Coordinates of C-alpha atoms in Angstrom, one line a residue:
X232 CA -0.2 -8.3 8.6
X233 CA 1.5 -11.3 10.0
X234 CA -0.7 -14.3 10.3
X235 CA -0.4 -17.7 12.0
X236 CA -0.8 -20.6 9.7
X237 CA -0.3 -23.5 12.2
X238 CA 2.8 -25.6 12.7
X239 CA 5.0 -28.1 10.9
X240 CA 2.9 -31.3 11.0
X241 CA 5.7 -33.2 9.2
X242 CA 8.1 -32.7 12.1
X243 CA 5.3 -33.6 14.4
X244 CA 4.6 -36.9 12.6
X245 CA 8.2 -37.8 12.6
X246 CA 8.2 -37.4 16.4
X247 CA 5.1 -39.5 16.7
X248 CA 6.6 -42.3 14.6
X249 CA 9.8 -42.3 16.7
X250 CA 7.9 -42.5 20.0
X251 CA 5.6 -45.2 18.6
X252 CA 8.6 -47.3 17.5
X253 CA 10.2 -46.9 21.0
X254 CA 6.9 -48.0 22.6
X255 CA 6.4 -50.9 20.3
X256 CA 9.9 -52.2 21.1
X257 CA 9.3 -52.0 24.9
X258 CA 9.1 -55.4 26.5
X259 CA 9.6 -57.3 23.2
X260 CA 13.4 -57.4 22.7
X261 CA 14.3 -58.3 26.3
X262 CA 14.2 -61.4 28.5
X263 CA 11.7 -61.8 31.3
X264 CA 14.5 -61.0 33.8
X265 CA 15.5 -57.8 31.9
X266 CA 11.8 -56.7 31.7
X267 CA 11.5 -57.4 35.5
X268 CA 14.6 -55.2 36.2
X269 CA 13.3 -52.3 34.0
X270 CA 9.9 -52.3 35.6
X271 CA 11.6 -52.2 39.0
X272 CA 13.7 -49.2 38.0
X273 CA 10.8 -47.3 36.4
X274 CA 8.2 -47.9 39.1
X275 CA 9.4 -49.3 42.4
X276 CA 5.9 -48.9 43.9
X277 CA 4.3 -51.2 41.3
X278 CA 2.6 -54.2 42.9
X279 CA 3.8 -57.8 42.4
X280 CA 0.5 -58.6 40.8
X281 CA 1.0 -55.9 38.1
X282 CA 4.5 -57.1 37.5
X283 CA 3.3 -60.6 37.0
X284 CA 0.7 -59.4 34.5
X285 CA 3.3 -57.5 32.4
X286 CA 4.8 -60.5 30.8
X287 CA 4.4 -62.3 27.4
X288 CA 3.1 -65.8 27.0
X289 CA 5.1 -68.0 24.7
X290 CA 2.4 -67.9 22.0
X291 CA 1.8 -64.2 22.0
X292 CA 5.5 -63.4 22.5
X293 CA 6.4 -65.4 19.4
X294 CA 3.8 -63.5 17.3
X295 CA 5.0 -60.1 18.6
X296 CA 8.6 -60.9 17.8
X297 CA 7.6 -61.9 14.3
X298 CA 5.8 -58.6 13.9
X299 CA 8.8 -56.7 15.2
X300 CA 11.1 -58.4 12.7
X301 CA 8.7 -57.4 9.9
X302 CA 8.5 -53.8 11.1
X303 CA 12.3 -53.6 11.2
X304 CA 12.3 -54.7 7.6
X305 CA 9.6 -52.1 6.9
X306 CA 7.1 -54.8 6.0
X307 CA 4.4 -52.9 7.8
X308 CA 1.4 -54.3 5.9
X309 CA 2.6 -57.9 6.8
X310 CA 3.1 -56.9 10.4
X311 CA -0.6 -55.8 10.6
X312 CA -1.6 -59.3 9.5
X313 CA 0.7 -60.9 12.0
X314 CA -0.5 -58.7 14.9
X315 CA -4.1 -59.4 14.0
X316 CA -3.3 -63.0 14.9
X317 CA -2.2 -62.0 18.3
X318 CA -5.1 -59.7 18.9
X319 CA -7.5 -62.4 17.8
X320 CA -6.1 -64.8 20.4
X321 CA -8.7 -65.2 23.2
X322 CA -5.9 -65.9 25.7
X323 CA -4.1 -62.5 25.2
X324 CA -3.6 -60.6 28.4
X325 CA -4.0 -56.8 28.8
X326 CA -0.3 -56.1 28.7
X327 CA 0.1 -58.2 25.6
X328 CA -2.9 -56.5 24.0
X329 CA -1.5 -53.0 24.8
X330 CA 1.8 -53.9 23.1
X331 CA 0.2 -55.5 20.1
X332 CA -2.1 -52.5 19.7
X333 CA 0.7 -50.0 19.9
X334 CA 2.7 -51.9 17.4
X335 CA -0.2 -52.3 15.0
X336 CA -0.9 -48.6 15.4
X337 CA 2.6 -47.9 14.4
X338 CA 2.2 -50.1 11.2
X339 CA -1.0 -48.3 10.4
X340 CA 0.7 -45.0 10.8
X341 CA 3.6 -46.1 8.6
X342 CA 1.1 -47.1 5.8
X343 CA -0.6 -43.6 6.0
X344 CA -3.7 -45.0 7.9
X345 CA -3.7 -42.3 10.6
X346 CA -7.2 -42.8 12.1
X347 CA -6.8 -46.6 12.5
X348 CA -3.4 -45.8 14.2
X349 CA -5.2 -43.5 16.6
X350 CA -7.9 -46.0 17.3
X351 CA -5.3 -48.7 18.1
X352 CA -3.4 -46.4 20.4
X353 CA -6.6 -45.3 22.2
X354 CA -7.5 -49.0 22.6
X355 CA -4.0 -49.7 23.9
X356 CA -4.7 -47.1 26.7
X357 CA -8.1 -48.6 27.3
X358 CA -6.7 -52.1 27.6
X359 CA -5.4 -51.5 31.1
X360 CA -2.0 -53.0 30.4
X361 CA 0.0 -49.8 30.3
X362 CA 1.7 -47.8 33.1
X363 CA 0.6 -44.3 33.8
X364 CA 3.7 -42.7 32.3
X365 CA 3.3 -44.8 29.2
X366 CA -0.4 -43.8 28.7
X367 CA 0.7 -40.1 29.2
X368 CA 3.2 -40.3 26.4
X369 CA 0.8 -42.1 24.2
X370 CA -2.0 -39.6 24.8
X371 CA 0.4 -36.8 23.9
X372 CA 1.1 -38.5 20.6
X373 CA -2.5 -39.2 20.0
X374 CA -3.2 -35.5 20.6
X375 CA -0.6 -34.6 18.1
X376 CA -2.1 -36.8 15.5
X377 CA -5.6 -35.6 16.0
X378 CA -4.3 -32.0 15.6
X379 CA -2.4 -32.9 12.5
X380 CA -5.6 -34.4 11.1
X381 CA -7.5 -31.2 11.9
X382 CA -9.6 -32.7 14.7
X383 CA -8.5 -30.0 17.1
X384 CA -11.1 -30.7 19.8
X385 CA -10.0 -34.3 20.2
X386 CA -6.4 -33.3 20.0
X387 CA -6.8 -30.7 22.8
X388 CA -8.8 -33.2 24.9
X389 CA -6.1 -35.9 24.6
X390 CA -3.3 -33.4 25.5
X391 CA -5.2 -32.1 28.5
X392 CA -6.0 -35.6 29.7
X393 CA -2.2 -36.3 29.6
X394 CA -1.6 -33.1 31.6
X395 CA -4.4 -34.0 34.1
X396 CA -2.9 -37.5 34.5
X397 CA 0.7 -36.7 34.8
X398 CA 0.6 -33.2 36.3
X399 CA 3.2 -30.5 35.8
X400 CA 5.9 -33.0 35.0
X401 CA 4.5 -33.5 31.4
X402 CA 4.2 -29.7 30.8
X403 CA 7.4 -29.1 28.9
X404 CA 7.7 -26.3 26.4
X405 CA 6.8 -28.6 23.5
X406 CA 3.5 -29.7 25.0
X407 CA 2.5 -26.2 26.1
X408 CA 3.1 -24.9 22.6
X409 CA 1.2 -27.8 21.1
X410 CA -1.8 -26.9 23.2
X411 CA -1.5 -23.2 22.2
X412 CA -1.4 -24.1 18.5
X413 CA -4.3 -26.4 18.8
X414 CA -6.5 -23.8 20.5
X415 CA -5.5 -21.3 17.8
X416 CA -6.4 -23.8 15.0
X417 CA -9.8 -24.4 16.8
X418 CA -10.3 -20.6 17.0
X419 CA -10.8 -20.9 20.7
X420 CA -8.6 -17.9 21.4
X421 CA -9.5 -16.9 24.9
X422 CA -9.0 -20.5 26.1
X423 CA -5.8 -20.9 24.3
X424 CA -4.2 -17.5 25.2
X425 CA -3.0 -18.7 28.7
X426 CA -1.2 -21.6 27.1
X427 CA 0.3 -19.3 24.4
X428 CA 1.5 -16.8 27.1
X429 CA 2.9 -19.6 29.2
X430 CA 4.8 -21.0 26.3
X431 CA 6.2 -17.5 25.6
X432 CA 7.3 -17.1 29.2
X433 CA 8.9 -20.5 29.5
X434 CA 10.6 -20.5 26.0
X435 CA 14.0 -18.7 26.2
X436 CA 14.2 -15.7 23.9
X437 CA 17.3 -17.1 22.2
X438 CA 15.4 -20.2 21.2
X439 CA 12.4 -18.5 19.8
X440 CA 11.8 -19.0 16.1
X441 CA 9.7 -17.0 13.7
X442 CA 6.7 -19.3 14.1
X443 CA 6.7 -18.6 17.8
X444 CA 6.4 -14.9 17.2
X445 CA 3.7 -15.5 14.6
X446 CA 1.7 -17.6 17.0
X447 CA 1.7 -14.9 19.7
X448 CA 1.0 -12.1 17.2
X449 CA -1.9 -14.1 15.8
X450 CA -3.5 -14.5 19.3
X451 CA -3.1 -10.8 20.1
X452 CA -4.6 -9.9 16.7
X453 CA -7.6 -12.1 17.2
X454 CA -8.2 -10.7 20.7
X455 CA -7.5 -7.1 19.6
X456 CA -4.8 -6.6 22.2
X457 CA -3.1 -3.8 20.4
X458 CA -0.3 -3.0 22.9
X459 CA 0.7 -6.7 23.0
X460 CA 0.7 -6.7 19.2
X461 CA 3.1 -3.7 19.2
X462 CA 5.3 -5.5 21.7
X463 CA 5.7 -8.6 19.5
X464 CA 6.1 -6.8 16.2
X465 CA 8.6 -4.4 17.6
X466 CA 10.7 -7.3 18.9
X467 CA 10.4 -9.0 15.5
X468 CA 11.6 -5.8 13.8
X469 CA 14.6 -5.6 16.1
X470 CA 15.5 -9.3 15.7
X471 CA 15.1 -9.4 11.9
X472 CA 15.6 -5.7 10.9
X473 CA 16.1 -6.5 7.2
X474 CA 12.9 -8.5 6.6
X475 CA 10.2 -6.6 4.9
X476 CA 7.2 -8.6 6.2
X477 CA 8.0 -7.6 9.8
X478 CA 8.3 -3.9 8.8
X479 CA 5.1 -4.2 6.8
X480 CA 3.2 -5.6 9.7
X481 CA 4.5 -2.9 11.9
X482 CA 3.6 -0.1 9.5
X483 CA 0.1 -1.7 9.0
X484 CA -0.5 -1.7 12.7
X485 CA 0.6 1.9 13.1
X486 CA -1.8 2.9 10.4
X487 CA -4.7 0.9 11.9
X488 CA -4.2 2.6 15.2
X489 CA -4.2 6.1 13.8
X490 CA -0.4 6.7 13.9
X491 CA -0.3 7.5 10.2
X492 CA 2.8 9.7 10.5
X493 CA 4.7 6.9 12.2
X494 CA 3.5 4.5 9.5
X495 CA 4.9 6.9 6.9
X496 CA 8.3 6.9 8.7
X497 CA 8.3 3.1 8.7
X498 CA 7.6 3.0 5.0
X499 CA 10.4 5.4 4.4
X500 CA 12.8 3.2 6.3
X501 CA 11.7 0.2 4.2
X502 CA 12.3 2.1 1.0
X503 CA 15.7 3.5 2.0
X504 CA 16.8 0.0 3.0
X505 CA 15.8 -1.4 -0.4
X506 CA 12.8 -3.5 0.8
X507 CA 10.3 -2.1 -1.8
X508 CA 10.5 -4.1 -5.0
X509 CA 6.8 -3.8 -6.1
X510 CA 5.2 -1.0 -8.0
X511 CA 2.3 -0.7 -5.6
X512 CA 4.6 -0.3 -2.6
X513 CA 6.4 2.6 -4.1
X514 CA 3.2 4.3 -5.3
X515 CA 1.8 4.0 -1.8
X516 CA 5.0 5.6 -0.4
X517 CA 4.6 8.5 -3.0
X518 CA 1.0 9.0 -1.9
X519 CA 2.2 9.2 1.7
X520 CA 4.6 12.0 0.7
X521 CA 1.8 13.8 -1.0
X522 CA -0.6 13.4 1.9
X523 CA 2.0 14.8 4.4
X524 CA 2.7 17.7 2.1
X525 CA 6.1 16.6 0.9
X526 CA 5.1 16.4 -2.7
X527 CA 8.5 17.2 -4.1
X528 CA 10.2 14.3 -2.3
X529 CA 7.4 11.9 -3.3
X530 CA 7.6 13.0 -6.9
X531 CA 11.4 12.5 -7.0
X532 CA 11.0 8.9 -5.7
X533 CA 8.2 8.1 -8.1
X534 CA 9.9 9.6 -11.1
X535 CA 13.1 7.7 -10.3
X536 CA 11.3 4.4 -10.1
X537 CA 9.2 5.1 -13.2
X538 CA 12.4 5.7 -15.1
X539 CA 14.0 2.6 -13.7
X540 CA 11.0 0.5 -14.8
X541 CA 10.1 -0.6 -11.2
X542 CA 6.8 1.3 -11.4
X543 CA 4.5 0.8 -14.3
X544 CA 4.0 3.8 -16.6
X545 CA 0.2 3.7 -16.3
X546 CA -2.2 6.6 -16.5
X547 CA -2.8 6.5 -12.7
X548 CA 0.9 6.6 -11.9
X549 CA 1.7 9.3 -14.4
X550 CA -1.3 11.3 -13.1
X551 CA 0.0 10.9 -9.5
X552 CA 3.5 12.1 -10.6
X553 CA 2.1 15.1 -12.5
X554 CA -0.1 16.1 -9.6
X555 CA 2.8 15.9 -7.1
X556 CA 4.9 18.1 -9.4
X557 CA 2.0 20.5 -9.7
X558 CA 1.5 20.4 -5.9
X559 CA 5.2 21.2 -5.5
X560 CA 4.8 24.0 -8.1
X561 CA 7.5 22.4 -10.1
X562 CA 5.9 23.3 -13.4
X563 CA 8.9 22.7 -15.5
X564 CA 9.1 19.1 -14.4
X565 CA 5.3 18.7 -14.5
X566 CA 4.9 19.7 -18.1
X567 CA 6.7 16.8 -19.8
X568 CA 4.7 14.3 -17.7
X569 CA 1.4 16.2 -18.4
X570 CA 2.2 16.3 -22.1
X571 CA 2.9 12.5 -22.1
X572 CA -0.3 11.9 -20.1
X573 CA -2.4 14.0 -22.4
X574 CA -1.0 12.2 -25.5
X575 CA -1.6 8.9 -23.9
X576 CA -5.2 9.4 -22.9
X577 CA -6.4 12.1 -25.3
X578 CA -8.7 13.4 -22.5
X579 CA -9.8 17.0 -22.4
X580 CA -9.1 17.1 -18.6
X581 CA -5.5 16.0 -19.1
X582 CA -5.0 18.7 -21.8
X583 CA -6.5 21.2 -19.4
X584 CA -3.9 20.3 -16.7
X585 CA -1.2 20.6 -19.3
X586 CA -2.5 24.0 -20.3
X587 CA -2.6 25.3 -16.7
X588 CA 1.0 24.2 -16.2
X589 CA 2.2 25.9 -19.4
X590 CA 0.4 29.1 -18.3
X591 CA 2.2 29.0 -15.0
X592 CA 5.4 28.7 -16.9
X593 CA 4.4 31.7 -19.1
X594 CA 4.6 29.5 -22.2
X595 CA 1.6 31.4 -23.4
X596 CA 1.4 30.3 -27.1
X597 CA 1.6 26.6 -26.1
X598 CA -0.8 27.2 -23.2
X599 CA -3.4 28.7 -25.7
X600 CA -3.0 25.7 -27.9
X601 CA -3.5 23.3 -25.0
X602 CA -6.5 25.2 -23.6
X603 CA -8.1 25.1 -27.1
X604 CA -7.3 21.4 -27.4
X605 CA -8.9 20.7 -24.0
X606 CA -12.1 22.5 -25.0
X607 CA -12.2 20.8 -28.3
X608 CA -11.8 17.3 -26.7
X609 CA -14.6 18.0 -24.3
X610 CA -15.5 16.1 -21.2
X611 CA -14.4 18.9 -18.8
X612 CA -16.1 19.2 -15.4
X613 CA -16.1 23.0 -15.6
X614 CA -15.6 24.1 -19.2
X615 CA -16.5 27.7 -18.2
X616 CA -13.3 27.9 -16.1
X617 CA -11.3 26.7 -19.1
X618 CA -12.8 29.4 -21.3
X619 CA -12.0 32.0 -18.8
X620 CA -8.4 30.8 -18.5
X621 CA -8.1 30.8 -22.2
X622 CA -9.3 34.4 -22.2
X623 CA -6.6 35.3 -19.8
X624 CA -3.9 33.7 -21.9
X625 CA -5.1 35.5 -25.0
X626 CA -5.3 38.8 -23.1
X627 CA -1.7 38.4 -22.0
X628 CA -0.7 37.7 -25.6
X629 CA -2.4 41.0 -26.6
X630 CA -5.2 39.3 -28.5
X631 CA -7.9 41.3 -26.8
X632 CA -10.8 40.7 -29.1
X633 CA -10.3 36.9 -29.1
X634 CA -9.9 37.1 -25.3
X635 CA -13.2 38.9 -25.0
X636 CA -14.8 36.2 -27.2
X637 CA -13.4 33.5 -24.9
X638 CA -14.7 35.4 -21.8
X639 CA -18.1 35.5 -23.4
X640 CA -18.1 31.8 -23.8
X641 CA -17.1 31.5 -20.1
X642 CA -20.0 33.8 -19.1
X643 CA -22.4 31.2 -20.5
X644 CA -21.9 29.0 -17.4
X645 CA -23.3 30.2 -14.0
X646 CA -20.2 29.2 -11.9
X647 CA -17.8 31.2 -14.2
X648 CA -20.1 34.0 -15.3
X649 CA -19.0 36.5 -12.7
X650 CA -15.3 36.0 -13.3
X651 CA -15.6 35.9 -17.1
X652 CA -17.8 39.0 -17.2
X653 CA -15.4 40.8 -14.9
X654 CA -12.4 40.1 -17.2
X655 CA -14.4 41.1 -20.3
X656 CA -15.5 44.3 -18.6
X657 CA -11.9 45.0 -17.5
X658 CA -10.6 44.6 -21.1
X659 CA -13.4 46.6 -22.6
X660 CA -12.8 49.4 -20.1
X661 CA -9.1 49.3 -20.8
X662 CA -9.8 49.6 -24.5
X663 CA -12.2 52.5 -23.9
X664 CA -9.7 54.2 -21.7
X665 CA -7.0 53.8 -24.3
X666 CA -9.2 55.3 -27.0
X667 CA -10.1 58.2 -24.7
X668 CA -6.4 58.8 -24.0
X669 CA -5.8 59.0 -27.7
X670 CA -8.6 61.4 -28.2
X671 CA -7.4 63.6 -25.4
X672 CA -3.9 63.6 -26.7
X673 CA -5.2 64.5 -30.1
X674 CA -7.3 67.4 -28.8
X675 CA -4.3 68.7 -26.8
X676 CA -2.2 68.5 -30.0
X677 CA -4.8 70.3 -32.0
X678 CA -5.0 73.1 -29.4
X679 CA -1.2 73.4 -29.2
X680 CA -1.0 73.5 -33.0
X681 CA -3.7 76.2 -33.3
X682 CA -1.9 78.4 -30.8
X683 CA 1.5 77.8 -32.4
X684 CA 0.3 78.5 -35.9
X685 CA -1.6 81.6 -34.7
X686 CA 1.6 82.9 -33.2
X687 CA 3.5 82.2 -36.4
X688 CA 0.9 84.0 -38.5
X689 CA 1.1 87.1 -36.3
X690 CA 4.9 87.1 -36.6
X691 CA 4.8 86.6 -40.4
X692 CA 2.4 89.5 -40.8
X693 CA 4.7 91.7 -38.8
X694 CA 7.7 90.6 -40.8
X695 CA 5.9 90.6 -44.1
X696 CA 6.7 87.1 -45.0
X697 CA 4.6 86.6 -48.2
X698 CA 4.9 84.6 -51.4
X699 CA 4.8 85.9 -55.0
X700 CA 1.0 86.1 -54.8
X701 CA 1.2 88.2 -51.6
X702 CA 0.0 85.4 -49.3
X703 CA 1.4 85.1 -45.8
X704 CA 3.7 82.1 -45.5
X705 CA 4.6 80.3 -42.2
X706 CA 6.9 77.5 -41.3
X707 CA 4.4 75.0 -39.8
X708 CA 6.0 72.6 -37.2
X709 CA 6.2 69.0 -38.3
X710 CA 3.8 67.9 -35.5
X711 CA 1.2 70.2 -37.0
X712 CA 1.8 69.6 -40.7
X713 CA -1.2 67.3 -41.0
X714 CA -3.4 70.0 -39.6
X715 CA -2.2 73.3 -41.2
X716 CA -0.7 74.2 -44.6
X717 CA 2.1 76.7 -45.3
X718 CA -0.4 79.5 -45.3
X719 CA -1.5 78.8 -41.8
X720 CA -4.9 77.4 -43.0
X721 CA -6.5 74.4 -41.5
X722 CA -6.3 71.6 -44.0
X723 CA -9.7 70.3 -43.1
X724 CA -11.3 73.6 -43.8
X725 CA -9.5 74.0 -47.1
X726 CA -10.5 70.5 -48.1
X727 CA -14.2 71.2 -47.3
X728 CA -14.1 74.5 -49.3
X729 CA -12.5 72.7 -52.3
X730 CA -15.2 70.0 -52.1
X731 CA -17.9 72.6 -52.0
X732 CA -16.5 74.4 -55.0
X733 CA -16.3 71.1 -57.0
X734 CA -19.9 70.5 -56.1
X735 CA -21.0 73.9 -57.2
X736 CA -19.2 73.6 -60.5
X737 CA -20.7 70.3 -61.0
X738 CA -24.2 71.7 -60.3

């Protein structure tokens, strides 16, 4: 946000010094006749009595000329001593006193004694020896000095006295701006705003400098006049389109007023134009992309700046990049970041994110290892879910018994029990169904073989196919060879009979 930090007091002080020098020279470097002609030109309505009073006596005039010579030689400390002689003279008249006080005030100022300078100039006004236009000019300079010294109330009072005394003629743009600045420094914003807006209206746009914009923006910020803030900031952006601070203030105001999408667009413009040079700025932009569901673009920006070294490769920044790749379902690009993050932190949760990405990529062996590592590291918010996912990976790898074991671990937690038990039941039922299918197929084969061998036996009897011992011989099909021998006998029955005979012989 753009802030107002006051004005250039150095330039102000130079202006005060120049005016003070001009005032201190008035009436000193001229003859009485010259002084008379000037007074007539400046104020034709001045009375003859006043004209007569605005002259130097020989004694005071000599001292003032001596002091002027010292000031010209920059011997300001010496001139103070000299002017003290004049001011200590009981015969000094008001006009002489006003000149001596102005000159001594200038010497005080030049020797960095600001408050004595102000006191002398105020005393010069109070002396009664100055013309109205002279007191007006001096009040303006006194006001400037008070403001430069941080005494804003007295500065404002002096300036407004000058305005009250001289009327509209003294209200040039410089004085109006001075009052606006003083009120701002005094935090009297409502009183100062009319001066600020008058300055803005009377100061041509082509002559406005950055400080002028900052002054107006500061007033509108303090008084929470949002439309006026937009007006000033937008003009600043148009006038200085390449300056980041203007755009930053604009984006900040947009965000503050609920126009987050417009703030996002302003940040994009800043990035595209190369205004972002700090890590936090680019991270904030990436977060904007993520928030507005453009995670892919945000991840591209963040990854580019990470690789360029503009953004620090911290855990938070890597985590943000990984999350945006995951949000964009760019698992292949997420996996290297997640692997680096897991190795960097060693946290179970980071290994879990890596495992999930590997599972999405169907890199099942690596996924199983990562899930196992995550569970071994611990610290997971929902370990039951991790066990369930590990069971799924093992099931897809065909490791059903170890999958069931993982599901049983998952069933220990209330939040994952239903899902884990469901998967365990599914695999168990699938195994049972597979066994039943095998049993059914076997029964069908046995029935087929019994019928086939029976048919073969009948045919062999009709044809008289017998061996040397007169036993019927059949050509048992290969698929039935484990069930029937060449005589058409069930092998299991023959084996049982042989076992019974062996047992009888043994008994």
